[in-house]
mmCIF file of C-alpha atoms in Angstrom:
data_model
loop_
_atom_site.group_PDB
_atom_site.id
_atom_site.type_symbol
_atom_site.label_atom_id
_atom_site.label_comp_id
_atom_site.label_asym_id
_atom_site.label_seq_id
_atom_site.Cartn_x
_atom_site.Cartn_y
_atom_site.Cartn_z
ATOM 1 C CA UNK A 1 -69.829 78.717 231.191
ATOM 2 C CA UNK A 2 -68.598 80.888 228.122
ATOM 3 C CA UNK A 3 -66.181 78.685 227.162
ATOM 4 C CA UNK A 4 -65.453 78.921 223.276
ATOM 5 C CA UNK A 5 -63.634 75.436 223.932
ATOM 6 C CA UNK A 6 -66.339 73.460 224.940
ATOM 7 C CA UNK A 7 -69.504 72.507 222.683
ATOM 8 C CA UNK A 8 -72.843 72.005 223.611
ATOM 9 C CA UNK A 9 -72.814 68.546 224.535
ATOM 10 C CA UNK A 10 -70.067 69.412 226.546
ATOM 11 C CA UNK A 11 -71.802 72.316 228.268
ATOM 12 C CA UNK A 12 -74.337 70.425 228.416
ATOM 13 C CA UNK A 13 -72.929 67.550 230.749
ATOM 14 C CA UNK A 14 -71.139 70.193 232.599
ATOM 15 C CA UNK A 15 -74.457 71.822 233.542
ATOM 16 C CA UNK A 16 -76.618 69.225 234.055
ATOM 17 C CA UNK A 17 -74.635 65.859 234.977
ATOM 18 C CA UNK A 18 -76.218 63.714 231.978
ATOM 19 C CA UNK A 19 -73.895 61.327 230.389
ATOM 20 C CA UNK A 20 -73.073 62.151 226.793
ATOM 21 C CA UNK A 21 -75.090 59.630 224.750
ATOM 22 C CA UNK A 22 -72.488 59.253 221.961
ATOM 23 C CA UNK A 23 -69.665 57.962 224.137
ATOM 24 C CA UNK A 24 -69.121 54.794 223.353
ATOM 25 C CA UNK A 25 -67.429 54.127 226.843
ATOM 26 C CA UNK A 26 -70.567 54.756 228.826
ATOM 27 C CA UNK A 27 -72.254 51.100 228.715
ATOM 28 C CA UNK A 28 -75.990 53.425 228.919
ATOM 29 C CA UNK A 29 -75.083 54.204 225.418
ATOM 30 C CA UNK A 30 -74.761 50.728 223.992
ATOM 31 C CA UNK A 31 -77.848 47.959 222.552
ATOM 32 C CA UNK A 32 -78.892 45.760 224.518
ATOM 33 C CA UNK A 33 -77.248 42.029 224.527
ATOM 34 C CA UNK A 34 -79.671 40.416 223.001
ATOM 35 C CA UNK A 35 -79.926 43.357 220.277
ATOM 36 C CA UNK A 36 -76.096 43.089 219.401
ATOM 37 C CA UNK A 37 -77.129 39.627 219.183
ATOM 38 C CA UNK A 38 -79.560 39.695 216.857
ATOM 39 C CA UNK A 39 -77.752 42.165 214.874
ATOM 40 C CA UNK A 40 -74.877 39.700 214.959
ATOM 41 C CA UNK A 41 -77.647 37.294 213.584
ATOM 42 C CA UNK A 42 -78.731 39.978 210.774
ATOM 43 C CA UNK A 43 -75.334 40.095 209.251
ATOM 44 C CA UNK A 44 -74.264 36.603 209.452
ATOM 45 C CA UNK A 45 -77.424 35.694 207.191
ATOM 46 C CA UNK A 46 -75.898 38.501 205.173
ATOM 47 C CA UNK A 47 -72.579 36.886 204.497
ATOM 48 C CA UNK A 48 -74.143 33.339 204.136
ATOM 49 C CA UNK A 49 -76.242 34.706 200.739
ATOM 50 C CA UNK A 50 -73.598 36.375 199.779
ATOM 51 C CA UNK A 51 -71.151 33.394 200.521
ATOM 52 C CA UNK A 52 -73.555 31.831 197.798
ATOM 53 C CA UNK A 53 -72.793 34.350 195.004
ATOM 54 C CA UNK A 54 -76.834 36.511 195.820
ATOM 55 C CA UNK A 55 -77.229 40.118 196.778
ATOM 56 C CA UNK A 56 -78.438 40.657 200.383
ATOM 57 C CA UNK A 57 -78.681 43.534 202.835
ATOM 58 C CA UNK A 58 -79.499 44.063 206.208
ATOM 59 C CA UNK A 59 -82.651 46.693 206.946
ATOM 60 C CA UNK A 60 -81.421 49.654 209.048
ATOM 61 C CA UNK A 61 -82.116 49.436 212.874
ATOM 62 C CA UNK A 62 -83.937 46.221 212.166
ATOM 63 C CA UNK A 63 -86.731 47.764 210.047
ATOM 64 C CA UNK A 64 -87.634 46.508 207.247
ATOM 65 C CA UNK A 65 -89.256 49.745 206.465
ATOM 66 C CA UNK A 66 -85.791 50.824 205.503
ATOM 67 C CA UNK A 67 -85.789 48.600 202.706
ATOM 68 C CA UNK A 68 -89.280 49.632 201.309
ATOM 69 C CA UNK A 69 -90.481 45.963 202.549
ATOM 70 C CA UNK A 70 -93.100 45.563 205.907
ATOM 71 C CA UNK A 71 -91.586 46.694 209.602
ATOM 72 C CA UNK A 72 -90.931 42.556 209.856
ATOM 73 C CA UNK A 73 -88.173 42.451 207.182
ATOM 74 C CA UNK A 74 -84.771 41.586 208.636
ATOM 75 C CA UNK A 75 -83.035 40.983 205.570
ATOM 76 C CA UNK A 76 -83.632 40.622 202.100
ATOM 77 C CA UNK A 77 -81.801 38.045 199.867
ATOM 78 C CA UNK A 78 -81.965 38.857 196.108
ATOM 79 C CA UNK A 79 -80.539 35.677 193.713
ATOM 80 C CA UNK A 80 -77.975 35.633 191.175
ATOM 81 C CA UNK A 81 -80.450 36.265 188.273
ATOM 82 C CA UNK A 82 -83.533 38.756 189.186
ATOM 83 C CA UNK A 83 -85.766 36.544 186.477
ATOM 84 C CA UNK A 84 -85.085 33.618 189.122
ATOM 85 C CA UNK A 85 -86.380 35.179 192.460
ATOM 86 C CA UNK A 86 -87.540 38.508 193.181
ATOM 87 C CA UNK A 87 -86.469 38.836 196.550
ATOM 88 C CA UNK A 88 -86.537 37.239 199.949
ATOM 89 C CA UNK A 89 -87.893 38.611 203.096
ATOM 90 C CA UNK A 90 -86.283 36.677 205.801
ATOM 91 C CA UNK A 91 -87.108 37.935 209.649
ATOM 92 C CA UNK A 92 -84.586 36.650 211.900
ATOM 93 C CA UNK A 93 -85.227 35.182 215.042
ATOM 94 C CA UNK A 94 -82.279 34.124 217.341
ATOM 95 C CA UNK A 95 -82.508 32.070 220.703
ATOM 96 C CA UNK A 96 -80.272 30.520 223.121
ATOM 97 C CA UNK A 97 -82.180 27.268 222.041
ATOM 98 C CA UNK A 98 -85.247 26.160 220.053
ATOM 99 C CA UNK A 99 -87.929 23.380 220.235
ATOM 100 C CA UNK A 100 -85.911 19.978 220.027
ATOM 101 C CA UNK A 101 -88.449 19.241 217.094
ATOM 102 C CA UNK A 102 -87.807 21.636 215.034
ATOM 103 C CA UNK A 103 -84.493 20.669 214.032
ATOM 104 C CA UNK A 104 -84.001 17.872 211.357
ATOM 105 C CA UNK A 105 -83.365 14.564 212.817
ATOM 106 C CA UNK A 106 -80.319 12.900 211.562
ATOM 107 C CA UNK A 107 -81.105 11.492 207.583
ATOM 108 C CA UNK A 108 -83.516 14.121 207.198
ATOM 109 C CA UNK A 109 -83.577 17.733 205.063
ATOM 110 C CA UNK A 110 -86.203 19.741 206.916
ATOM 111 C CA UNK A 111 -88.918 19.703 209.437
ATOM 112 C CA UNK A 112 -92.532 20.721 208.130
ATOM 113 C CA UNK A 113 -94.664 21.863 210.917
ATOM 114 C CA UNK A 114 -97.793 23.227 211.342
ATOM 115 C CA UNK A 115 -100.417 23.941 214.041
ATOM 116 C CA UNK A 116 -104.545 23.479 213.627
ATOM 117 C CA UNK A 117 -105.888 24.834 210.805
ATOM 118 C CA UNK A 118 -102.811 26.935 209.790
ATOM 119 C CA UNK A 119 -100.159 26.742 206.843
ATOM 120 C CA UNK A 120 -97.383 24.287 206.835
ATOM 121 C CA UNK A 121 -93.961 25.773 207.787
ATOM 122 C CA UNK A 122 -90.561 24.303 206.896
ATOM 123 C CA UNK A 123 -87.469 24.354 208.898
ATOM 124 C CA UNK A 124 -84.317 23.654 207.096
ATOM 125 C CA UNK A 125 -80.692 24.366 207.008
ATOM 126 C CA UNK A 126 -80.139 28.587 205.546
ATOM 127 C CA UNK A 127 -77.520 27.312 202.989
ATOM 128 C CA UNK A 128 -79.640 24.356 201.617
ATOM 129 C CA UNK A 129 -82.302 26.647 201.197
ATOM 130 C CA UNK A 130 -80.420 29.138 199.359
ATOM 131 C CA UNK A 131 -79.269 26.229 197.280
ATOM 132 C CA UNK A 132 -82.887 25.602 196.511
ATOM 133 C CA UNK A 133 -84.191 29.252 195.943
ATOM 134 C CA UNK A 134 -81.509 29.706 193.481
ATOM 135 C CA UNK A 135 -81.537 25.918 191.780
ATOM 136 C CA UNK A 136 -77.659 25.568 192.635
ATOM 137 C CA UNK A 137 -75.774 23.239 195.034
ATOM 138 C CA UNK A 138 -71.805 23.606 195.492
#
């Protein structure tokens, strides 16, 4: 077991049968689906913001703790001029399919919802609401 070759993980497998947790070949090692899903999710936001000329980054492992925002944060979307907007916190929620009435009927810009005695809450399209946060349409 004195092998100069091998290294530990190596030696380690060798000895006690457990798969090598870095090996990207060994499906134990990889996310979830619906992780690499949502982390498809994270970075697509990404692009759209910065499709639309703003700063935006993705918080490490899904943690907006990374970025120096609450656990929550998915991404955060800063616009073209820091006077303008501060930042956005955006937490990003994919499904295979949501609530027929929360998407915008034909003719329409947004939903508003809101349940008893809450805030209102409005659904809209990402890239007309980054045309509104930063006053620009193109």
């Amino acid at each position: 077991m004195n092998d100069p070759d091998m290294d530990g993980r190596e030696a380690a497998r060798k000895l006690y049968g457990a798969p090598d947790s870095t090996d990207q070949n060994n499906p134990d090692s990889m996310p979830h689906p619906s992780k690499r899903k949502a982390n498809r999710h994270e970075r697509e936001i990404v692009k759209i913001a910065e499709a639309k000329g703003m700063e935006a980054e993705r918080a490490y492992a899904s943690n907006g703790e990374s970025l120096g925002e609450v656990e929550a944060c998915d991404c955060l979307v800063r616009g073209r001029d820091s006077d303008v907007m501060d930042a956005l916190r955006i937490q990003a929620k994919r499904r295979k399919s949501i609530a027929s009435y929360l998407e915008p009927p034909e003719g329409t810009d947004c939903v508003v919802v809101r349940e008893d005695r809450a805030d209102n809450l409005v659904v809209l399209d990402l890239e007309d609401f980054l045309d509104l946060v930063t006053d620009t349409e193109e």
